[in-house]
XYZ file of C-alpha atoms in Angstrom:
646
model
C 0.009 -0.098 -0.004
C 1.409 3.645 -1.202
C -0.251 6.535 0.274
C 0.729 9.772 -0.397
C -0.471 12.863 1.605
C 0.420 16.420 1.321
C -0.314 19.622 3.232
C -0.463 19.809 7.401
C -2.910 17.704 7.965
C -4.802 15.977 5.425
C -8.585 16.442 5.493
C -8.816 20.050 6.921
C -8.370 23.542 6.377
C -8.140 27.118 8.642
C -11.225 26.592 9.381
C -12.380 22.834 9.436
C -12.338 19.460 7.940
C -12.231 20.376 3.414
C -15.421 19.372 2.146
C -17.303 19.754 5.400
C -20.137 22.132 5.155
C -22.167 20.824 7.803
C -21.135 18.208 10.858
C -22.071 14.395 10.875
C -24.561 14.817 13.050
C -26.220 17.487 11.556
C -26.106 15.934 8.069
C -27.424 12.408 9.421
C -29.848 13.722 11.871
C -31.120 17.442 10.293
C -33.605 18.979 11.892
C -34.203 15.832 14.691
C -31.482 17.868 16.296
C -33.204 21.106 16.491
C -34.447 22.552 19.452
C -38.165 22.054 18.210
C -37.651 18.345 17.136
C -35.585 17.423 21.069
C -38.907 19.658 22.510
C -41.007 16.709 21.743
C -38.238 13.346 21.390
C -36.480 13.794 25.058
C -37.654 11.552 27.233
C -38.653 13.497 30.681
C -35.816 14.435 33.500
C -36.571 11.527 35.449
C -36.187 8.887 32.417
C -33.503 11.139 30.405
C -30.286 9.164 31.563
C -28.827 5.689 31.056
C -29.227 4.937 34.850
C -31.901 3.791 37.107
C -32.281 5.273 40.976
C -31.952 4.059 44.002
C -33.474 1.074 44.632
C -33.145 -0.823 41.421
C -31.769 -4.517 41.878
C -28.683 -3.333 39.361
C -26.980 -1.683 42.233
C -27.620 -4.926 45.179
C -25.776 -7.141 42.529
C -23.018 -4.453 42.605
C -22.197 -4.009 45.815
C -22.048 -7.955 45.903
C -19.707 -7.670 43.129
C -16.702 -6.676 44.341
C -16.670 -4.139 42.124
C -16.861 -1.113 44.689
C -14.326 -3.215 46.493
C -11.708 0.148 46.142
C -14.167 2.642 46.849
C -15.675 1.270 49.521
C -12.217 0.543 51.250
C -11.360 4.701 51.035
C -14.605 5.689 51.848
C -14.709 4.220 54.669
C -11.447 5.584 55.862
C -12.804 8.904 54.593
C -15.935 8.330 56.674
C -16.263 11.284 59.698
C -12.803 12.743 58.284
C -12.952 16.568 57.855
C -13.490 17.747 54.026
C -11.040 18.872 51.311
C -11.488 22.478 51.670
C -9.988 24.188 48.434
C -8.816 27.959 49.958
C -8.636 31.335 48.778
C -4.802 31.555 49.084
C -4.633 28.137 46.802
C -6.934 30.361 44.699
C -4.432 33.158 44.407
C -1.410 31.380 43.870
C -1.687 30.654 40.103
C -2.091 34.763 39.388
C 0.949 35.270 41.864
C 3.884 32.461 40.724
C 1.509 30.264 38.649
C 0.933 27.082 40.846
C -1.907 25.495 40.091
C -2.141 21.603 41.088
C -2.042 22.887 45.520
C -6.068 24.041 44.487
C -7.151 22.074 41.859
C -5.844 18.706 43.975
C -8.299 20.140 46.560
C -11.008 20.238 44.345
C -10.408 17.356 42.888
C -10.301 15.437 46.386
C -13.295 16.585 47.508
C -15.142 15.854 43.959
C -13.613 11.970 43.828
C -14.915 12.139 47.671
C -18.335 12.569 46.911
C -18.228 9.868 43.959
C -17.315 7.870 46.497
C -19.738 8.579 48.809
C -22.728 8.448 46.303
C -21.500 5.350 45.057
C -21.699 4.372 48.535
C -25.351 5.754 49.188
C -26.030 3.652 46.100
C -24.795 0.542 47.313
C -25.240 0.160 50.992
C -28.721 2.182 51.522
C -27.809 3.857 54.903
C -28.088 7.014 55.645
C -25.037 7.520 57.158
C -23.820 7.322 53.594
C -26.509 9.829 51.939
C -25.891 12.336 54.825
C -22.254 12.426 53.965
C -23.577 12.910 50.359
C -25.393 15.523 51.464
C -22.740 17.006 53.016
C -20.255 17.133 50.056
C -23.183 18.255 47.605
C -23.794 21.460 50.068
C -20.197 22.334 50.226
C -19.907 21.990 46.339
C -22.907 24.284 46.488
C -21.189 26.890 48.692
C -17.588 26.722 47.312
C -17.256 30.456 45.681
C -15.927 28.953 41.656
C -16.315 26.154 40.459
C -13.875 27.034 37.626
C -10.408 25.997 37.916
C -8.244 29.196 38.243
C -5.716 28.702 35.800
C -9.534 29.176 33.808
C -10.594 32.021 34.940
C -11.701 34.887 32.431
C -12.102 37.818 34.733
C -9.120 38.203 37.486
C -6.615 39.617 35.162
C -8.656 42.218 32.912
C -9.524 43.403 36.815
C -6.282 43.012 38.448
C -7.886 40.104 41.145
C -6.723 36.836 42.543
C -10.560 35.693 43.536
C -13.397 34.647 40.808
C -16.236 36.780 40.391
C -19.360 34.955 42.141
C -21.762 37.615 39.942
C -20.004 36.300 36.905
C -18.729 32.460 36.884
C -16.623 31.421 34.001
C -17.591 27.956 32.413
C -15.017 25.879 32.012
C -13.880 22.051 32.497
C -14.512 22.313 35.960
C -17.449 23.753 35.979
C -19.145 21.575 33.810
C -17.745 19.036 36.187
C -19.248 19.539 38.950
C -22.941 20.429 36.924
C -22.802 16.222 35.709
C -21.715 15.096 38.437
C -24.150 16.793 40.690
C -26.598 15.557 37.806
C -25.908 12.050 37.812
C -26.018 12.153 42.045
C -30.001 13.461 41.612
C -30.486 10.753 38.636
C -29.415 8.077 41.342
C -30.340 9.770 45.061
C -32.568 12.525 44.046
C -35.657 11.053 46.010
C -33.659 10.035 48.403
C -32.311 13.472 49.293
C -35.587 15.125 49.194
C -37.119 13.537 51.272
C -34.294 13.682 53.910
C -33.328 17.220 53.081
C -35.481 18.866 51.440
C -34.619 21.522 49.594
C -31.605 20.510 48.612
C -32.367 19.154 45.305
C -33.804 22.874 44.736
C -30.628 24.296 45.531
C -28.720 22.121 43.361
C -30.968 23.145 40.226
C -30.782 26.354 40.768
C -27.034 26.426 41.393
C -26.024 24.604 38.279
C -28.392 26.893 36.216
C -26.536 30.317 37.635
C -23.048 29.001 37.015
C -23.053 26.809 34.026
C -26.810 26.473 32.216
C -27.262 29.909 31.777
C -23.752 31.332 31.040
C -23.550 28.340 28.327
C -26.779 29.523 26.693
C -26.576 33.340 26.663
C -22.517 33.137 26.171
C -21.640 32.617 22.302
C -18.131 33.757 22.680
C -16.768 30.937 25.124
C -13.281 29.847 22.962
C -14.127 26.146 23.246
C -17.179 26.625 21.143
C -14.682 26.141 17.814
C -16.883 28.588 16.607
C -13.879 29.455 14.824
C -13.568 25.525 13.055
C -11.216 24.329 15.556
C -12.443 23.116 18.568
C -10.746 21.691 21.422
C -10.713 18.985 23.153
C -12.666 21.560 26.193
C -15.324 21.380 23.677
C -17.260 17.443 23.949
C -15.499 17.539 27.119
C -17.806 20.611 28.522
C -20.686 20.286 26.090
C -20.816 16.358 27.293
C -21.290 17.777 31.223
C -23.718 20.133 29.894
C -25.973 17.794 28.263
C -25.814 15.423 31.427
C -26.986 18.457 33.012
C -29.662 19.971 31.125
C -31.133 16.602 30.583
C -31.321 16.233 34.581
C -31.480 19.448 36.092
C -34.275 21.231 34.033
C -37.900 20.615 33.550
C -39.590 19.731 30.390
C -39.420 22.015 28.001
C -38.270 24.021 25.380
C -35.624 25.836 27.716
C -34.394 22.001 28.242
C -34.247 21.354 24.276
C -32.434 24.460 23.563
C -29.758 23.628 26.247
C -29.653 20.564 25.172
C -29.935 21.163 21.273
C -26.816 23.790 21.602
C -24.274 21.001 24.260
C -25.504 18.764 20.561
C -24.161 21.227 18.275
C -20.508 21.660 20.235
C -20.230 17.910 19.669
C -21.131 18.253 16.242
C -18.243 20.735 15.679
C -16.270 18.108 17.377
C -16.388 15.177 15.171
C -16.234 17.844 11.960
C -12.533 18.581 12.876
C -11.642 15.832 13.543
C -10.183 14.109 10.572
C -12.012 10.610 8.629
C -9.914 8.718 10.308
C -10.854 9.682 13.262
C -7.532 10.165 15.005
C -6.430 13.120 17.568
C -3.172 14.988 17.168
C -3.251 15.662 20.921
C -2.436 11.769 21.175
C -4.262 8.906 23.080
C -3.786 10.442 26.399
C -5.951 12.910 25.672
C -8.138 10.898 23.419
C -10.194 10.114 26.740
C -10.736 14.264 27.691
C -11.884 14.620 23.662
C -13.063 12.050 21.340
C -13.984 9.616 24.357
C -16.449 12.641 25.825
C -18.340 12.786 22.551
C -19.128 8.663 22.553
C -19.963 9.546 26.538
C -22.609 12.016 25.500
C -23.569 10.217 21.821
C -24.806 7.389 24.713
C -26.488 9.835 26.302
C -28.182 10.968 23.809
C -29.379 7.950 22.339
C -31.238 7.079 25.466
C -32.485 10.444 25.763
C -34.154 10.098 22.442
C -35.360 6.737 22.893
C -33.063 5.782 19.824
C -34.356 8.118 17.752
C -30.406 10.247 17.556
C -27.948 7.269 16.572
C -24.806 7.697 15.643
C -23.510 4.075 15.006
C -23.024 4.897 11.306
C -21.370 8.421 11.341
C -17.709 7.328 9.838
C -16.233 9.070 11.747
C -17.700 7.942 15.451
C -16.956 4.511 13.867
C -13.177 5.308 13.281
C -12.333 6.880 16.798
C -13.110 3.377 18.310
C -10.148 1.938 17.150
C -7.420 4.945 17.632
C -6.735 3.620 21.227
C -5.643 0.305 19.948
C -3.403 1.849 16.958
C -1.656 3.563 19.477
C -0.485 1.047 21.656
C 2.861 -0.175 21.287
C 2.744 -2.311 24.001
C 1.842 -3.332 28.185
C 1.529 0.036 29.793
C 3.419 2.165 26.954
C 1.268 3.835 23.960
C 2.621 6.572 21.596
C 2.106 9.557 23.208
C 2.225 13.224 20.976
C 1.542 16.449 22.110
C 0.951 17.240 26.036
C 0.211 13.149 26.379
C 2.532 10.972 28.421
C 4.022 7.494 27.184
C 2.787 5.989 29.987
C -0.417 7.372 31.141
C -2.976 6.735 33.756
C -4.088 3.320 33.324
C -7.823 3.554 34.688
C -9.219 4.745 31.949
C -13.119 4.493 31.555
C -12.575 1.477 29.185
C -16.350 0.529 29.454
C -16.794 3.498 26.718
C -14.321 1.673 23.903
C -15.598 -1.198 24.567
C -19.417 -0.809 24.363
C -18.963 0.855 21.142
C -16.445 -1.584 20.172
C -19.698 -4.246 20.424
C -22.498 -2.200 18.782
C -20.353 -1.918 15.292
C -18.358 -5.187 16.033
C -14.982 -3.577 15.668
C -13.076 -6.807 17.583
C -10.001 -5.540 18.181
C -11.073 -2.375 19.902
C -13.083 -4.971 22.478
C -9.901 -7.640 22.405
C -7.916 -4.518 23.765
C -10.360 -2.589 25.974
C -10.492 -5.859 27.811
C -6.746 -6.496 28.023
C -6.896 -3.137 29.918
C -9.673 -3.702 31.832
C -9.276 -2.937 35.702
C -10.515 -5.286 38.436
C -13.097 -3.080 39.978
C -13.726 1.094 39.700
C -11.644 3.318 40.859
C -11.194 4.775 43.821
C -10.863 8.530 41.908
C -13.450 7.392 38.549
C -16.036 10.263 37.836
C -19.377 9.130 39.212
C -21.007 8.752 36.042
C -18.062 6.643 34.460
C -18.432 5.110 37.640
C -21.841 5.059 37.335
C -22.320 3.799 33.732
C -19.457 0.780 34.305
C -21.926 -0.627 36.965
C -24.140 -0.692 34.672
C -22.582 -2.320 31.632
C -23.232 -5.902 32.212
C -21.438 -7.282 29.013
C -18.451 -4.958 30.005
C -18.770 -6.560 33.951
C -18.739 -10.078 32.749
C -15.765 -9.932 30.231
C -13.265 -11.789 30.268
C -9.616 -10.426 30.242
C -8.158 -10.433 26.662
C -4.725 -10.152 24.750
C -4.200 -6.330 22.916
C -4.485 -6.315 19.310
C -0.939 -4.798 18.367
C -1.709 -3.802 15.181
C 1.042 -4.452 12.365
C 0.827 -1.651 11.233
C -1.185 1.874 10.624
C -1.284 4.948 8.944
C -3.750 7.358 9.788
C -3.261 10.653 6.799
C -5.543 13.286 9.083
C -3.025 14.096 11.867
C -0.083 12.049 9.344
C 0.370 9.449 12.333
C 2.439 6.363 11.125
C 3.756 3.399 13.312
C 4.504 0.121 12.481
C 5.989 -3.024 14.139
C 8.097 -5.889 13.414
C 4.651 -8.749 13.146
C 1.249 -7.730 14.166
C 0.171 -9.516 17.589
C 3.253 -9.330 19.286
C 5.224 -6.652 21.105
C 8.452 -8.287 20.740
C 11.122 -6.880 18.318
C 11.072 -3.265 17.102
C 8.170 -0.685 16.678
C 8.875 2.501 14.864
C 6.558 5.397 15.186
C 6.808 8.489 12.928
C 4.892 12.223 13.053
C 4.045 14.582 10.224
C 1.492 17.123 10.663
C 2.265 21.274 12.053
C 3.446 22.930 14.913
C -0.118 24.568 15.387
C -1.857 21.626 16.883
C -3.675 21.138 19.790
C -1.947 21.171 23.090
C 1.386 21.269 20.535
C 4.930 20.571 20.623
C 7.351 21.504 17.518
C 7.995 17.885 16.803
C 7.193 17.875 13.330
C 8.685 14.481 11.393
C 9.615 13.230 15.368
C 10.201 9.446 15.614
C 9.490 6.982 18.060
C 11.103 3.500 18.324
C 10.301 0.671 21.328
C 11.916 -2.112 21.721
C 9.163 -5.566 22.920
C 6.826 -2.424 23.728
C 9.003 -0.308 25.946
C 10.320 3.443 24.085
C 13.704 3.704 23.484
C 13.618 6.934 21.442
C 11.305 8.973 23.021
C 9.023 11.737 23.578
C 9.162 13.132 26.999
C 6.240 14.152 27.255
C 4.942 17.340 29.187
C 5.744 18.167 32.520
C 3.888 20.213 35.886
C 1.233 22.591 34.250
C 1.775 26.171 35.766
C 0.854 29.129 34.178
C 3.131 29.657 32.018
C 2.694 26.151 29.787
C -0.454 28.101 28.111
C 1.387 31.576 27.859
C 2.984 32.941 25.655
C 6.832 31.034 27.133
C 5.430 28.337 26.136
C 8.069 27.149 24.078
C 10.797 28.815 26.715
C 9.651 24.881 28.258
C 12.093 22.078 26.889
C 9.775 19.909 26.355
C 8.025 21.872 23.920
C 11.102 23.082 21.943
C 12.401 20.931 18.844
C 15.825 20.857 20.117
C 14.260 18.124 22.817
C 12.063 15.961 20.053
C 13.609 13.386 17.760
C 14.159 15.622 14.688
C 17.248 17.788 13.342
C 18.274 21.330 14.609
C 19.168 22.986 11.001
C 22.368 25.474 10.662
C 20.809 26.356 14.432
C 17.350 26.750 14.467
C 15.318 24.730 15.897
C 11.878 24.487 13.861
C 8.966 27.693 14.370
C 5.469 27.106 16.251
C 2.421 28.131 14.372
C 0.620 26.198 11.535
C 2.854 26.708 8.371
C 5.481 25.203 10.037
C 4.566 21.788 8.896
C 5.486 18.665 6.614
C 5.152 18.942 3.237
C 5.034 15.845 0.220
C 4.523 12.644 2.875
C 4.768 9.742 1.165
C 3.666 6.142 3.143
C 4.749 3.064 2.439
C 3.563 0.258 4.551
C 4.189 -3.889 2.648
C 4.804 -6.960 4.541
C 7.977 -6.958 4.680
C 8.563 -3.209 5.465
C 7.285 -0.148 6.688
C 8.530 3.373 5.443
C 7.067 7.163 5.533
C 9.178 9.818 3.547
C 8.203 13.584 4.828
C 10.073 16.677 3.909
C 10.565 18.814 6.661
C 12.153 22.272 5.041
C 8.858 24.134 5.930
C 9.139 23.689 9.163
C 11.854 25.530 9.736
C 13.102 29.412 9.282
C 15.971 29.143 7.343
C 15.271 30.561 4.072
C 18.134 28.688 2.485
C 17.429 25.134 2.832
C 15.198 23.873 0.254
C 14.785 20.555 1.190
C 15.434 18.570 4.660
C 13.974 14.948 3.498
C 13.507 12.273 6.358
C 13.027 8.748 5.978
C 11.831 6.732 8.710
C 12.105 2.685 8.246
C 11.436 -0.528 9.577
C 12.095 -3.894 8.081
C 10.322 -6.256 9.466
C 12.613 -9.315 8.176
C 15.440 -7.843 10.119
C 13.309 -5.953 12.737
C 15.653 -3.163 12.303
C 14.342 0.683 11.848
C 16.931 3.091 9.518
C 16.374 7.079 10.285
C 17.541 8.646 6.918
C 18.041 12.514 6.815
C 19.144 14.488 3.372
C 19.232 18.215 2.776
C 19.553 20.638 0.328
C 20.818 24.218 1.027
C 21.429 27.131 -1.634
C 25.121 27.386 -0.361
C 27.515 25.764 2.604
C 27.104 26.837 5.661
C 26.858 26.036 9.578
C 26.653 22.258 10.969
C 23.016 20.781 11.353
C 22.477 18.736 14.729
C 20.193 15.553 14.999
C 18.486 15.031 17.834
C 17.937 11.342 18.852
C 15.928 11.704 23.422
C 16.534 8.132 24.991
C 15.140 6.338 27.945
C 17.648 4.164 29.836
C 21.001 3.454 30.584
C 23.039 4.475 27.712
C 26.390 3.113 27.101
C 28.727 3.487 23.967
C 31.092 -0.116 23.369
C 32.792 2.390 20.044
C 32.854 5.374 18.272
C 29.119 4.717 15.778
C 27.839 3.063 18.289
C 25.058 3.614 21.441
C 24.030 0.799 23.151
C 20.211 1.858 25.135
C 19.252 -0.262 27.777
C 15.803 0.576 28.867
C 14.348 -0.573 32.494
C 11.074 -3.017 32.428
C 13.302 -6.136 31.162
C 12.815 -4.995 27.231
C 16.006 -5.582 25.399
C 18.900 -3.240 25.040
C 18.683 -2.132 21.180
C 22.292 -0.642 19.598
C 21.784 2.533 18.183
C 24.680 3.093 15.422
C 26.237 5.407 12.268
C 29.233 6.507 10.308
C 31.476 8.294 13.113
C 33.225 9.595 10.222
C 30.648 12.527 9.546
C 29.089 12.453 12.258
C 30.666 14.510 16.303
C 28.653 12.727 18.928
C 28.143 14.099 22.184
C 25.770 12.919 25.082
C 23.307 15.360 28.007
C 21.908 13.783 30.769
C 18.495 15.650 31.804
C 17.809 15.357 35.259
C 13.782 14.973 36.235
C 12.238 16.442 39.223
C 8.891 16.909 38.126
C 6.609 13.874 38.635
C 4.802 13.977 35.398
C 8.219 13.193 33.804
C 9.909 10.857 36.248
C 6.921 8.964 37.427
C 7.598 8.167 33.315
C 11.310 7.862 32.804
C 12.480 7.421 35.767
C 14.914 9.987 37.168
C 16.300 10.693 33.542
C 16.579 11.129 29.732
C 19.705 11.268 27.588
C 19.850 13.347 24.799
C 21.979 12.019 21.593
C 23.779 14.855 19.538
C 24.617 13.899 16.600
C 26.858 17.173 14.514
C 27.033 17.044 10.528
C 29.124 19.078 8.371
C 27.472 22.216 7.141
C 27.539 21.626 3.487
C 24.907 22.413 0.902
C 23.866 18.961 0.395
C 24.480 16.054 2.306
C 22.783 12.834 3.560
C 23.520 11.055 6.823
C 21.609 7.772 8.002
C 21.214 5.978 11.795
C 20.303 2.373 12.524
C 18.559 0.575 15.129
C 18.526 -3.061 15.784
C 17.941 -5.257 18.684
C 20.982 -5.746 21.179
C 21.334 -9.316 21.825
């Protein structure tokens, strides 16, 4: 198979996917997703969410199954102790020194505790857990803001460091709380009304004022993607708003308008995905983008009694395949942008499993089963935990083996992955990325290559450190992990890659055959170097010999400064002789030999010590960068080779 792809991301334009004048949901459903039709098709609030209320036998079975063991242990240890308390000083700290985790950690711990308490009240029926749940709900209602400080849009313009309660900001955090309260009301509402009269009314008033009214009244939220380029925020927020509107707004035109706007946002997100369902933010962010859209479509189908069914929409069917296509082996995945190569394992695997069952995507189903945990995570979101508990097929699924595809090329984001043989992580796996430097959560990494051995990355993308104010500010590319000189790409005549959509790969060609995978792309447009005419990068996997070659060839208008190739290495690095480096990765994977011509390139190594836990929990205490300095000739070529060191 030969696949030629030109441009920054096949199928996209500046305003959205080429040739797609309407979103895929609107194209499939038409007027049925507009307010007038929804007003007549939506189930009433008490039936609109796909979860039964307390007292249903499914909750007795869940309590007996052991699925809530981790939740129970944590909840019982917390019962009677003070709740986490977000403080003004913690909120203000973001605006003073950029630290956002001190405040957010308190918020997350409070919400996680409420989820555990609701699950215990649901499973046990005991009044002590119901009272504990009411305490947590009221604390959320009395919290000054549900918005995380990094997203607050009133403080900086006014020179303040605390949120304005009269002007609520609708962000990821606010939408999360609204949905959590809606799910809690769904399962415990009647019991709460009996024991705490007035509490449900308080919840509805707070959600309306903080989330539903701003959602309808303001259409300038950046995350709506009205410019045709929505990020993962759009389905994340719109999916949670959908849940809140369905449960907490009375049936009628107002509710139908709220739902219609939420569905339109999800439609914009799906329209911006390429037809192959790939995500430029990488596998880890799939869970908070495409997966959020899938969850919302599940809820919407139930709320309309099956009238709005997305199972035949191509991009929906394709994005279900994205997680297993990015799997390197074990806990490791191909990471892009701000994603981590070893992301958290406790994801809502029942979501792709449920969609894979519906669509008959056997590889996605097997992959989900291979990742299935023994029970509900103690840190699970409430809606996701409830859906998992009532999914009988998921609960009864046996352990599976991951499919580990032999190869895939995703032209929409110009991501390719190939391994020596499908079905096994043993041997070498090669991945390459084209694309452009204006992607979501972008790193300057056009042309970057990742290589894994026995499923463990050895030639790696570092990922990201802990988020701070700098991460999404004007100094983002002063962070070392975001820069091209810490990715596996060239530094050309002293110049790193430029940032922005125009810095891109071009003339991409991919060949995927039984014995060989090869991707070839021109990186010249990714660099602000006027005299550079072409910089061809070719990454190839010889499947028969399990050998990777990374070749670079260039053409300038004349001689100039040297070029440097960078390769970021994971593991213990040794240099047995000139022109060779042996990388011994952690975790029992075999060592890899990286070789080059020492007569052409001068080699140096730089050790990067990792103190940030977002990096060290993935890679350990260090990564090593190999720098190969090449002559600045007008024309030239160079190749490095990688093979298993037996």
